Short mmCIF file of C-alpha atoms in Angstrom, two decimals:
data_model
loop_
_atom_site.label_atom_id
_atom_site.label_comp_id
_atom_site.label_asym_id
_atom_site.label_seq_id
_atom_site.Cartn_x
_atom_site.Cartn_y
_atom_site.Cartn_z
CA MET A 1 0.00 0.00 0.00
CA GLU A 2 1.45 3.33 -1.06
CA LEU A 3 1.81 5.86 1.75
CA GLU A 4 0.55 9.38 1.19
CA ALA A 5 3.38 11.77 0.34
CA THR A 6 3.58 14.93 2.42
CA ASN A 7 6.56 16.51 0.61
CA PHE A 8 8.47 16.26 -2.65
CA ILE A 9 11.01 13.79 -1.23
CA GLU A 10 8.26 11.35 -0.32
CA GLU A 11 6.82 11.79 -3.81
CA ILE A 12 10.19 10.69 -5.23
CA ILE A 13 10.30 7.72 -2.86
CA ASN A 14 6.76 6.67 -3.75
CA LYS A 15 7.59 6.76 -7.45
CA ASP A 16 10.78 4.74 -6.93
CA LEU A 17 8.79 2.12 -5.03
CA GLU A 18 6.04 2.10 -7.64
CA ASP A 19 8.51 1.75 -10.51
CA GLY A 20 10.34 -1.03 -8.72
CA ARG A 21 13.64 0.87 -8.65
CA VAL A 22 13.81 0.03 -4.94
CA LYS A 23 12.01 -2.54 -2.82
CA SER A 24 12.61 -1.03 0.61
CA ILE A 25 13.89 2.29 1.91
CA GLN A 26 17.26 2.87 3.51
CA THR A 27 18.62 6.27 4.54
CA ARG A 28 21.64 7.47 6.48
CA HIS A 29 22.39 10.29 8.90
CA PRO A 30 25.95 11.41 8.05
CA PRO A 31 27.17 14.02 10.58
CA GLU A 32 30.78 15.16 10.73
CA PRO A 33 32.01 14.68 14.33
CA SER A 34 33.66 18.11 14.43
CA GLY A 35 31.14 19.97 16.59
CA TYR A 36 27.84 19.84 18.39
CA LEU A 37 24.55 19.53 16.54
CA HIS A 38 22.36 22.62 16.32
CA ILE A 39 18.81 23.39 15.27
CA GLY A 40 19.90 23.61 11.63
CA HIS A 41 20.68 19.88 11.71
CA VAL A 42 17.25 18.87 12.96
CA ARG A 43 15.62 18.90 9.53
CA ASN A 44 18.21 16.41 8.24
CA ILE A 45 17.73 14.20 11.28
CA VAL A 46 13.94 14.32 11.03
CA LEU A 47 14.08 13.52 7.33
CA ASN A 48 16.51 10.61 7.46
CA TYR A 49 15.19 8.89 10.57
CA GLY A 50 11.59 9.95 9.95
CA LEU A 51 11.52 8.63 6.37
CA ALA A 52 12.94 5.30 7.51
CA GLU A 53 10.24 5.08 10.18
CA LYS A 54 7.40 6.04 7.84
CA TYR A 55 8.41 3.56 5.14
CA HIS A 56 9.36 0.79 7.60
CA GLY A 57 12.95 0.95 6.40
CA ILE A 58 16.22 1.55 8.21
CA CYS A 59 18.47 4.51 8.86
CA ASN A 60 22.11 4.13 9.81
CA LEU A 61 24.16 6.68 11.69
CA ARG A 62 27.34 7.14 9.69
CA TYR A 63 30.01 9.52 10.86
CA ASP A 64 31.81 11.45 8.14
CA ASP A 65 35.11 11.22 10.01
CA THR A 66 37.45 12.13 7.15
CA ASN A 67 38.83 15.32 8.72
CA PRO A 68 41.00 14.23 11.66
CA SER A 69 42.21 17.74 12.46
CA LYS A 70 38.73 18.81 13.65
CA GLU A 71 37.18 15.62 15.00
CA SER A 72 37.02 14.08 18.46
CA GLN A 73 35.31 11.32 20.42
CA GLU A 74 33.53 14.02 22.42
CA PHE A 75 31.57 15.03 19.33
CA VAL A 76 30.93 11.40 18.36
CA ASP A 77 29.32 10.77 21.75
CA SER A 78 27.37 14.03 21.81
CA ILE A 79 25.79 13.37 18.41
CA GLN A 80 24.47 10.00 19.57
CA GLU A 81 23.07 11.56 22.73
CA ASP A 82 21.35 14.33 20.76
CA VAL A 83 19.79 11.90 18.26
CA LYS A 84 18.40 9.80 21.10
CA TRP A 85 17.13 12.93 22.84
CA LEU A 86 15.17 13.77 19.68
CA GLY A 87 13.53 10.37 19.96
CA TYR A 88 15.26 8.50 17.13
CA GLN A 89 17.24 5.28 17.01
CA TRP A 90 19.62 4.25 14.27
CA ASN A 91 19.85 0.74 12.86
CA GLU A 92 23.65 0.53 12.90
CA ILE A 93 26.57 2.88 13.49
CA HIS A 94 29.17 3.22 10.76
CA TYR A 95 32.12 5.47 10.06
CA ALA A 96 33.49 6.72 6.78
CA THR A 97 36.83 5.32 7.94
CA ASP A 98 35.22 1.85 7.99
CA TYR A 99 35.23 2.04 4.20
CA PHE A 100 38.74 3.41 3.63
CA GLN A 101 40.07 0.11 2.32
CA LYS A 102 37.14 -0.26 -0.05
CA ASN A 103 37.46 3.38 -1.13
CA TYR A 104 41.11 2.73 -1.92
CA GLU A 105 40.31 -0.40 -3.92
CA TYR A 106 37.73 1.48 -6.00
CA ALA A 107 40.24 4.28 -6.59
CA VAL A 108 42.68 1.65 -7.90
CA LYS A 109 39.90 0.31 -10.14
CA LEU A 110 39.36 3.77 -11.61
CA ILE A 111 43.08 4.05 -12.33
CA LYS A 112 43.08 0.66 -14.05
CA ASP A 113 40.04 1.72 -16.09
CA GLY A 114 41.87 4.86 -17.19
CA LYS A 115 39.45 7.07 -15.26
CA ALA A 116 41.80 8.48 -12.58
CA PHE A 117 45.35 9.79 -12.55
CA VAL A 118 47.97 11.05 -10.11
CA CYS A 119 48.54 14.78 -10.52
CA ASP A 120 51.63 16.69 -9.37
CA LEU A 121 50.15 20.17 -9.62
CA SER A 122 50.36 22.24 -6.44
CA PRO A 123 47.13 23.36 -4.76
CA GLU A 124 47.65 26.84 -6.23
CA GLU A 125 48.17 25.40 -9.72
CA LEU A 126 45.12 23.18 -9.35
CA SER A 127 42.99 26.21 -8.64
CA LYS A 128 44.42 28.07 -11.62
CA TYR A 129 43.96 25.14 -14.01
CA ARG A 130 40.38 24.64 -12.92
CA GLY A 131 39.11 27.64 -14.88
CA THR A 132 36.13 29.84 -14.02
CA LEU A 133 32.38 29.80 -14.45
CA THR A 134 32.83 31.40 -17.87
CA GLU A 135 36.13 29.83 -18.94
CA PRO A 136 36.86 26.08 -19.30
CA GLY A 137 39.58 24.46 -17.28
CA ILE A 138 42.97 23.35 -18.56
CA GLU A 139 43.97 19.72 -18.55
CA SER A 140 46.78 18.79 -16.21
CA PRO A 141 50.10 17.96 -17.90
CA TYR A 142 50.03 14.73 -15.84
CA ARG A 143 46.58 13.67 -17.10
CA ASN A 144 47.92 11.18 -19.62
CA ARG A 145 50.30 9.28 -17.40
CA SER A 146 50.29 5.56 -18.02
CA ILE A 147 48.13 3.31 -15.90
CA GLU A 148 51.27 1.60 -14.59
CA GLU A 149 52.84 4.89 -13.48
CA ASN A 150 49.60 6.04 -11.83
CA LEU A 151 49.28 2.76 -9.93
CA ASP A 152 52.88 3.01 -8.74
CA LEU A 153 52.57 6.63 -7.63
CA PHE A 154 49.26 6.07 -5.90
CA GLU A 155 50.69 3.12 -3.99
CA ARG A 156 53.63 5.24 -2.93
CA MET A 157 51.26 8.02 -1.86
CA LYS A 158 49.51 5.49 0.36
CA ASN A 159 52.86 4.39 1.78
CA GLY A 160 53.73 7.94 2.80
CA GLU A 161 56.64 8.53 0.40
CA PHE A 162 55.65 12.06 -0.68
CA PRO A 163 55.08 15.33 1.18
CA ALA A 164 51.53 16.47 1.86
CA GLY A 165 50.22 18.59 -1.00
CA SER A 166 52.82 17.37 -3.48
CA ARG A 167 50.50 14.95 -5.27
CA CYS A 168 46.82 14.02 -5.40
CA LEU A 169 44.59 11.58 -7.23
CA ARG A 170 42.06 13.09 -9.62
CA ALA A 171 39.12 11.61 -11.47
CA LYS A 172 39.48 11.96 -15.25
CA ILE A 173 36.16 13.46 -16.37
CA ASP A 174 35.89 16.69 -18.38
CA MET A 175 37.85 19.92 -17.91
CA LYS A 176 35.40 21.74 -20.19
CA SER A 177 32.31 20.78 -18.22
CA PRO A 178 30.08 23.74 -17.28
CA ASN A 179 29.82 22.11 -13.84
CA MET A 180 33.15 22.88 -12.20
CA ASN A 181 32.76 19.91 -9.87
CA MET A 182 33.23 17.66 -12.91
CA ARG A 183 36.53 19.22 -13.99
CA ASP A 184 38.80 16.33 -13.02
CA PRO A 185 38.01 16.64 -9.28
CA VAL A 186 40.48 15.60 -6.60
CA ILE A 187 39.39 12.32 -5.04
CA TYR A 188 42.43 11.59 -2.82
CA ARG A 189 44.90 13.81 -0.99
CA ILE A 190 48.03 13.09 0.99
CA GLN A 191 47.32 13.91 4.62
CA TYR A 192 49.54 13.23 7.61
CA ALA A 193 47.40 13.64 10.70
CA HIS A 194 46.69 11.45 13.69
CA HIS A 195 43.09 10.28 13.49
CA GLN A 196 41.17 9.95 16.75
CA ARG A 197 39.76 6.58 15.64
CA ILE A 198 42.21 4.91 13.24
CA GLY A 199 45.44 6.52 14.40
CA ASP A 200 48.12 6.80 11.70
CA THR A 201 46.88 3.92 9.55
CA TRP A 202 46.29 5.99 6.43
CA ASN A 203 48.45 8.63 4.76
CA ILE A 204 45.89 9.39 2.05
CA TYR A 205 42.32 10.51 2.62
CA PRO A 206 39.43 10.35 0.14
CA SER A 207 37.49 13.50 -0.64
CA TYR A 208 33.91 13.74 0.58
CA ASP A 209 32.69 13.73 -3.02
CA PHE A 210 34.36 10.35 -3.51
CA SER A 211 33.78 8.59 -0.21
CA HIS A 212 30.21 9.70 0.35
CA PRO A 213 28.60 8.11 -2.73
CA LEU A 214 30.71 4.99 -2.31
CA ASP A 215 29.80 4.63 1.34
CA ASP A 216 26.12 5.09 0.48
CA ALA A 217 26.34 2.43 -2.20
CA LEU A 218 28.29 -0.02 -0.03
CA GLU A 219 25.78 0.33 2.80
CA GLY A 220 22.76 -0.13 0.54
CA VAL A 221 21.36 3.39 0.92
CA THR A 222 18.47 3.96 -1.46
CA HIS A 223 17.99 7.70 -0.94
CA SER A 224 20.81 10.00 0.11
CA ILE A 225 19.07 13.06 1.59
CA CYS A 226 21.35 16.12 1.36
CA GLY A 227 21.33 19.87 1.77
CA PRO A 228 21.11 22.25 -1.22
CA GLU A 229 24.88 22.77 -1.30
CA PHE A 230 25.20 19.26 -2.75
CA GLU A 231 22.95 19.83 -5.76
CA ASP A 232 25.86 20.87 -8.00
CA HIS A 233 27.77 17.83 -6.75
CA ARG A 234 25.04 15.36 -7.74
CA PRO A 235 26.53 14.68 -11.24
CA LEU A 236 29.81 13.77 -9.56
CA TYR A 237 27.96 11.62 -6.99
CA ASN A 238 26.32 9.72 -9.86
CA TRP A 239 29.59 9.49 -11.80
CA VAL A 240 31.38 7.86 -8.85
CA VAL A 241 28.60 5.33 -8.27
CA GLU A 242 28.28 4.43 -11.96
CA ASN A 243 31.99 4.18 -12.72
CA CYS A 244 32.94 2.27 -9.59
CA GLN A 245 30.17 -0.23 -10.38
CA THR A 246 29.33 -1.20 -6.81
CA GLY A 247 26.06 -2.81 -7.87
CA ASN A 248 23.96 -0.37 -5.82
CA TYR A 249 22.76 2.96 -7.17
CA PRO A 250 21.52 5.31 -4.46
CA ARG A 251 19.62 8.43 -5.47
CA GLN A 252 20.78 11.77 -4.07
CA VAL A 253 17.91 14.13 -3.22
CA GLU A 254 18.50 17.69 -2.02
CA TYR A 255 16.27 19.72 0.25
CA ALA A 256 16.63 23.35 1.37
CA ASN A 257 18.07 24.65 4.61
CA LEU A 258 15.98 26.11 7.40
CA TYR A 259 17.22 29.20 9.24
CA ILE A 260 15.91 31.23 12.15
CA LYS A 261 16.27 34.98 11.92
CA GLY A 262 19.07 36.22 14.15
CA ALA A 263 20.29 32.74 15.13
CA ILE A 264 24.02 31.99 15.12
CA LEU A 265 24.43 28.50 13.66
CA GLY A 266 27.88 28.29 12.07
CA LYS A 267 30.15 25.91 13.98
CA ARG A 268 33.14 28.23 13.87
CA PHE A 269 31.11 31.14 15.24
CA ILE A 270 29.72 29.06 18.08
CA LYS A 271 33.26 27.87 18.87
CA LYS A 272 34.46 31.48 18.84
CA LEU A 273 31.70 32.54 21.24
CA VAL A 274 32.76 29.76 23.61
CA ALA A 275 36.48 30.55 23.25
CA ASP A 276 35.88 34.27 23.86
CA GLY A 277 33.82 33.57 26.97
CA ALA A 278 30.74 35.24 25.47
CA VAL A 279 28.78 32.13 26.43
CA SER A 280 29.38 29.59 29.18
CA GLY A 281 29.90 26.62 26.86
CA PHE A 282 28.41 24.68 23.96
CA ASP A 283 25.32 24.02 26.09
CA ASP A 284 24.72 27.67 26.96
CA PRO A 285 20.93 28.10 26.90
CA ARG A 286 21.24 31.14 24.62
CA LEU A 287 22.70 29.02 21.82
CA TYR A 288 20.65 27.14 19.24
CA SER A 289 22.81 24.06 19.72
CA LEU A 290 20.70 21.05 20.64
CA ARG A 291 22.52 20.89 23.96
CA GLY A 292 21.79 24.54 24.60
CA LEU A 293 18.12 24.16 23.68
CA LYS A 294 17.82 21.07 25.87
CA ARG A 295 19.42 22.87 28.83
CA ARG A 296 17.08 25.80 28.28
CA GLY A 297 14.13 23.43 28.60
CA VAL A 298 12.98 23.09 25.00
CA LEU A 299 11.42 19.68 24.41
CA PRO A 300 12.31 17.54 21.36
CA GLU A 301 8.66 17.37 20.29
CA SER A 302 8.75 21.14 19.72
CA LEU A 303 11.73 20.85 17.39
CA LYS A 304 10.14 18.10 15.33
CA ASP A 305 6.80 19.89 15.14
CA PHE A 306 8.62 23.04 14.03
CA VAL A 307 10.43 21.21 11.22
CA TYR A 308 7.27 19.54 9.93
CA ALA A 309 5.28 22.77 10.09
CA ALA A 310 7.99 24.72 8.24
CA GLY A 311 7.72 22.14 5.46
CA ILE A 312 10.32 20.36 3.35
CA THR A 313 11.12 22.70 0.49
CA LYS A 314 13.59 23.18 -2.35
CA SER A 315 14.38 26.79 -1.46
CA ASN A 316 15.97 28.04 1.75
CA SER A 317 13.62 29.35 4.42
CA LEU A 318 14.28 32.20 6.84
CA ILE A 319 11.87 31.79 9.75
CA GLU A 320 10.92 34.41 12.29
CA PRO A 321 11.78 33.36 15.86
CA ALA A 322 8.11 33.74 16.83
CA PHE A 323 7.23 30.83 14.54
CA PHE A 324 9.65 28.53 16.35
CA GLU A 325 8.58 29.86 19.74
CA HIS A 326 4.97 28.96 18.96
CA PHE A 327 5.85 25.26 18.95
CA VAL A 328 7.99 25.58 22.08
CA ARG A 329 5.06 27.13 23.96
CA ASN A 330 2.55 24.71 22.50
CA THR A 331 4.42 21.65 23.76
CA LEU A 332 5.26 23.15 27.14
CA ASN A 333 1.67 24.23 27.71
CA GLU A 334 0.53 20.62 27.41
CA VAL A 335 3.01 19.13 29.88
CA SER A 336 4.06 21.86 32.32
CA ARG A 337 3.03 21.82 35.94
CA ARG A 338 1.58 25.14 37.14
CA VAL A 339 3.36 26.55 40.19
CA MET A 340 3.62 29.91 41.92
CA ALA A 341 6.96 31.71 42.00
CA VAL A 342 7.75 35.37 42.64
CA LEU A 343 10.79 36.71 40.78
CA ASN A 344 10.91 40.31 42.04
CA PRO A 345 9.26 40.20 45.47
CA ILE A 346 7.61 42.87 47.54
CA GLU A 347 5.79 42.25 50.82
CA LEU A 348 2.01 42.14 50.87
CA GLU A 349 0.34 42.45 54.29
CA ILE A 350 -3.29 41.42 54.78
CA THR A 351 -4.12 43.85 57.55
CA ASN A 352 -7.44 42.26 58.59
CA TYR A 353 -6.14 38.69 58.71
CA GLU A 354 -5.13 37.11 62.00
CA GLU A 355 -1.43 37.17 62.83
CA GLY A 356 0.10 33.68 62.87
CA LYS A 357 -2.93 32.02 61.29
CA GLU A 358 -2.48 29.86 58.18
CA GLU A 359 -5.31 28.61 56.01
CA GLU A 360 -5.16 25.74 53.54
CA ILE A 361 -6.03 26.45 49.94
CA LEU A 362 -5.99 24.17 46.89
CA LEU A 363 -3.99 24.83 43.73
CA GLU A 364 -4.29 22.89 40.49
CA ASP A 365 -1.17 21.16 39.20
CA TYR A 366 -2.28 20.63 35.60
CA PRO A 367 -5.41 22.65 34.79
CA GLN A 368 -4.81 21.86 31.08
CA LYS A 369 -5.31 18.13 31.66
CA GLU A 370 -8.39 16.06 32.46
CA GLU A 371 -6.76 14.67 35.57
CA LYS A 372 -5.85 18.04 36.97
CA GLY A 373 -4.38 17.04 40.32
CA GLU A 374 -4.33 19.37 43.31
CA ARG A 375 -1.92 20.36 46.02
CA LYS A 376 -2.27 22.22 49.31
CA TYR A 377 -0.79 25.63 49.92
CA TYR A 378 -1.16 28.11 52.76
CA PHE A 379 -2.68 31.57 52.92
CA ALA A 380 -1.45 33.90 55.67
CA LYS A 381 -1.19 37.51 56.79
CA HIS A 382 2.26 38.16 55.32
CA LEU A 383 2.83 37.25 51.68
CA LEU A 384 5.09 38.12 48.74
CA ILE A 385 3.87 39.36 45.36
CA GLU A 386 5.60 40.61 42.21
CA ARG A 387 6.75 44.21 42.55
CA GLU A 388 5.30 44.98 39.12
CA ASP A 389 1.83 44.01 40.36
CA PHE A 390 1.55 47.26 42.31
CA ILE A 391 1.71 50.88 41.17
CA LYS A 392 1.23 54.05 43.19
CA GLU A 393 -0.93 55.82 40.65
CA PRO A 394 -3.49 53.95 38.53
CA ILE A 395 -3.25 54.00 34.76
CA PRO A 396 -5.76 52.81 32.14
CA LYS A 397 -6.14 49.05 31.74
CA PHE A 398 -3.97 48.21 34.74
CA PHE A 399 -5.95 45.47 36.47
CA ARG A 400 -3.63 44.75 39.35
CA LEU A 401 -3.02 46.55 42.64
CA TYR A 402 -3.16 50.24 43.46
CA VAL A 403 -4.95 51.95 46.32
CA GLY A 404 -8.64 51.12 46.00
CA ALA A 405 -8.16 48.31 43.46
CA GLU A 406 -9.31 44.75 43.98
CA VAL A 407 -7.69 41.56 42.68
CA ARG A 408 -7.93 37.87 43.40
CA LEU A 409 -4.95 36.17 44.95
CA LYS A 410 -4.57 32.93 42.98
CA GLY A 411 -6.51 30.11 44.69
CA ALA A 412 -7.34 32.26 47.72
CA TYR A 413 -9.29 35.45 48.33
CA ILE A 414 -10.11 38.72 46.68
CA VAL A 415 -8.17 41.53 48.35
CA ARG A 416 -8.61 45.31 48.25
CA CYS A 417 -5.56 47.57 48.37
CA THR A 418 -5.77 50.08 51.23
CA GLY A 419 -2.34 51.64 51.16
CA PHE A 420 1.40 51.12 50.98
CA GLU A 421 4.63 51.93 52.79
CA GLU A 422 7.73 53.43 51.24
CA ASP A 423 11.28 54.35 52.25
CA GLU A 424 12.91 57.75 52.30
CA ASN A 425 13.68 57.45 48.59
CA GLY A 426 10.08 56.85 47.64
CA ASN A 427 10.56 53.13 46.96
CA VAL A 428 7.56 51.01 47.92
CA THR A 429 8.53 48.51 50.63
CA LYS A 430 5.14 47.04 51.53
CA VAL A 431 1.66 46.85 50.01
CA LEU A 432 -1.30 46.87 52.41
CA CYS A 433 -4.56 45.07 51.64
CA GLU A 434 -7.70 43.77 53.27
CA TYR A 435 -9.13 40.41 52.29
CA LEU A 436 -12.83 39.85 51.66
CA PRO A 437 -13.71 36.77 53.78
CA GLU A 438 -16.67 35.65 51.62
CA THR A 439 -14.65 35.42 48.41
CA LYS A 440 -12.50 32.34 48.87
CA SER A 441 -11.85 30.42 45.67
CA GLY A 442 -14.18 27.44 45.31
CA SER A 443 -16.83 28.93 47.61
CA ASN A 444 -19.23 29.88 44.81
CA CYS A 445 -18.33 33.52 45.26
CA GLU A 446 -20.22 35.66 42.74
CA LYS A 447 -18.04 38.74 43.07
CA LYS A 448 -15.90 39.31 39.96
CA VAL A 449 -12.63 41.16 39.55
CA LYS A 450 -10.58 41.79 36.42
CA GLY A 451 -7.22 40.72 37.77
CA THR A 452 -5.74 37.60 39.37
CA ILE A 453 -2.17 37.63 40.68
CA HIS A 454 0.10 34.94 42.10
CA TRP A 455 1.79 35.13 45.48
CA ILE A 456 4.09 33.29 47.85
CA ASN A 457 3.85 32.53 51.56
CA PRO A 458 7.43 33.16 52.75
CA ASN A 459 7.00 30.51 55.47
CA HIS A 460 6.28 27.92 52.79
CA SER A 461 8.77 28.92 50.15
CA GLU A 462 12.23 28.21 48.87
CA LYS A 463 14.68 30.83 47.67
CA ILE A 464 15.89 30.16 44.12
CA GLU A 465 18.00 31.66 41.35
CA VAL A 466 16.28 32.39 38.05
CA ARG A 467 17.96 33.01 34.70
CA LEU A 468 16.10 34.96 32.04
CA PHE A 469 17.20 34.85 28.40
CA GLU A 470 16.83 36.99 25.32
CA ASN A 471 18.24 36.53 21.84
CA LEU A 472 22.03 36.36 21.93
CA VAL A 473 22.32 38.64 18.90
CA ASP A 474 21.37 42.29 19.22
CA GLU A 475 18.20 42.88 17.19
CA ASN A 476 19.79 45.84 15.42
CA SER A 477 22.56 43.63 14.02
CA ALA A 478 20.56 40.45 13.47
CA GLU A 479 20.32 41.06 9.74
CA GLU A 480 24.09 40.64 9.56
CA VAL A 481 23.80 36.94 10.42
CA GLU A 482 20.27 35.96 9.48
CA GLY A 483 19.86 33.26 6.89
CA LYS A 484 23.55 32.42 6.79
CA GLU A 485 25.08 29.18 7.96
CA HIS A 486 28.47 30.90 8.08
CA ALA A 487 27.83 34.53 8.86
CA VAL A 488 30.29 37.35 8.37
CA ASP A 489 32.10 38.85 11.35
CA GLY A 490 30.73 42.00 12.89
CA TYR A 491 27.50 40.93 14.57
CA LYS A 492 26.79 42.46 17.95
CA LEU A 493 25.79 40.62 21.07
CA ASN A 494 22.80 41.60 23.15
CA PRO A 495 24.03 42.81 26.57
CA ASN A 496 20.71 41.71 28.09
CA SER A 497 20.77 38.19 26.65
CA LEU A 498 21.22 36.83 30.20
CA VAL A 499 19.71 38.33 33.34
CA ILE A 500 20.26 36.53 36.64
CA LEU A 501 17.77 37.07 39.48
CA ASP A 502 18.94 35.74 42.84
CA ASN A 503 16.15 36.91 45.12
CA CYS A 504 13.29 34.76 43.86
CA TYR A 505 10.93 32.47 45.74
CA ILE A 506 8.97 29.37 44.79
CA GLU A 507 6.45 27.26 46.68
CA SER A 508 8.12 24.64 48.86
CA GLY A 509 7.20 20.96 48.87
CA LEU A 510 6.90 20.62 45.09
CA ASN A 511 9.41 17.77 44.59
CA ILE A 512 11.14 19.71 41.82
CA ASN A 513 13.09 17.50 39.38
CA PHE A 514 15.09 17.81 36.15
CA ASP A 515 12.64 15.90 33.96
CA GLU A 516 9.59 18.03 34.63
CA ARG A 517 8.72 21.41 33.11
CA TYR A 518 7.06 24.17 35.10
CA GLN A 519 4.91 27.13 34.24
CA PHE A 520 5.63 29.83 36.78
CA ILE A 521 2.18 31.40 36.71
CA ARG A 522 2.27 34.60 34.63
CA ASN A 523 6.07 34.46 34.33
CA GLY A 524 6.66 31.81 31.66
CA TYR A 525 7.92 28.26 31.31
CA PHE A 526 10.90 27.11 33.35
CA CYS A 527 13.12 24.10 33.95
CA LEU A 528 15.77 23.17 36.47
CA ASP A 529 19.33 24.00 35.36
CA LYS A 530 22.35 21.73 35.77
CA ASP A 531 23.99 24.33 38.05
CA THR A 532 21.47 23.40 40.74
CA THR A 533 23.04 22.29 44.02
CA GLU A 534 21.64 20.86 47.24
CA SER A 535 21.64 24.32 48.75
CA LYS A 536 20.26 26.28 45.77
CA LYS A 537 17.95 25.49 42.90
CA VAL A 538 18.65 27.30 39.62
CA PHE A 539 15.89 27.70 37.03
CA ASN A 540 16.12 28.65 33.36
CA ARG A 541 13.24 30.41 31.71
CA THR A 542 12.65 28.47 28.53
CA ILE A 543 10.27 31.03 27.08
CA THR A 544 7.76 33.64 28.16
CA LEU A 545 4.04 33.14 27.99
CA LYS A 546 2.17 34.46 24.99
CA GLU A 547 2.86 38.12 24.38
CA THR A 548 0.59 40.46 26.32
CA LYS A 549 0.27 44.19 26.07
CA LYS A 550 2.75 45.80 28.41
CA ILE A 551 2.05 48.88 30.48
#
């Protein structure tokens, strides 16, 4: 039974299945272990693993570990952790280095078939001979070496007899091709570098354009899902597969990249931010790395929903942050426990309530769920509220506290503001209210007020640290990096991207844990940060609640 296609890639797959070109679907996720995954990688992950799931096929995780100078086991491990965090599981794990011997044997085959030659041109000469978009390339003077000489030189390259950069192996295709990738491309280079996985076993390394199609074919990949930068390389991909005659013929399909306006995604820029101390590390919650997003409290379901909603297209997409944030809020709203926390406290005294008395009230844990759940909390004479919930002089459409105003304290009573106290500088130090005894929540009180505010009983609270985040890039310079995987230098950082509040209070007795997400009522969605200790809990604000009109 043919599955309904939801994008152009699935249409291609359906046709290949219908035509009998393939019988089952196999994809691969081919990250380079030279950095941490970021939100720009999610589309590729969702496509490769998601297509395999939808078509009951398999997806292998295959590391493109052909650049030993930038790779490490740390990145290998982090990629696996991030893929699992997103909810996917590979069939098998492979490495490009697993296929080095086979790559070498196919390179030898090309030499024997007269389709590859050893070239002595320097890197600078190679660039010059390649030509331009309007001028054809020039054939290398070494292009017509005999097969015997090429085999001998290539073997000696493998044995480490020549300096790096002195020779390379090139495919013999067409120096006049309008596609510059087909102008006798380099398929092997001499490279002396210790590899984190295979040590010093190899002195020659295949190019990505050579190893990638071969590795796909050797693994049995049916559809090689790539970014748009590989579209011009597709003729070379097909040339390698056809001329090496592996017996398998994977199809390369390109999709467009997905960018978020103002997001820094380029690996080298993220590394620079870390090196310069502009962020605390690769998991800084202000970064769009998967580790940073996870630490900030974003859930994997939000990322996948975002990718699917943005669509799989053939042209690059620049998405407003608000579009991404919609899916973050949507997921968190469904799962977050509602709790009361005050981030900028001021004392509230209920002047007509008995000193020392405490009264049980009930608060809902999950009002968004059928099984809401309830917990007990305690109303008392002395409470804490948000400083911004009181103003000295009323203004239009301010439905919180000022002298004469009435609001409901969440889960408790309606109170009427009767006055306030201030210091010698005019700063309010205490808000005074009277409670209306017949208005307790749940008592069928008919009195209505326009505002409800949260509060904390200091005798049943825990002091916490709260970290608030804004975009790392200053909005005025965001256009300098938007829509670019590798942005130019010169962007400016937002000095308010991190604000730390250390005088905050949350209800006690909540059994706070790292797995759960919390909506601090009226303040946003929060999660516990890894910097939490036994003596102090640290919370990250994942995102604010839906935008409301500010006073």
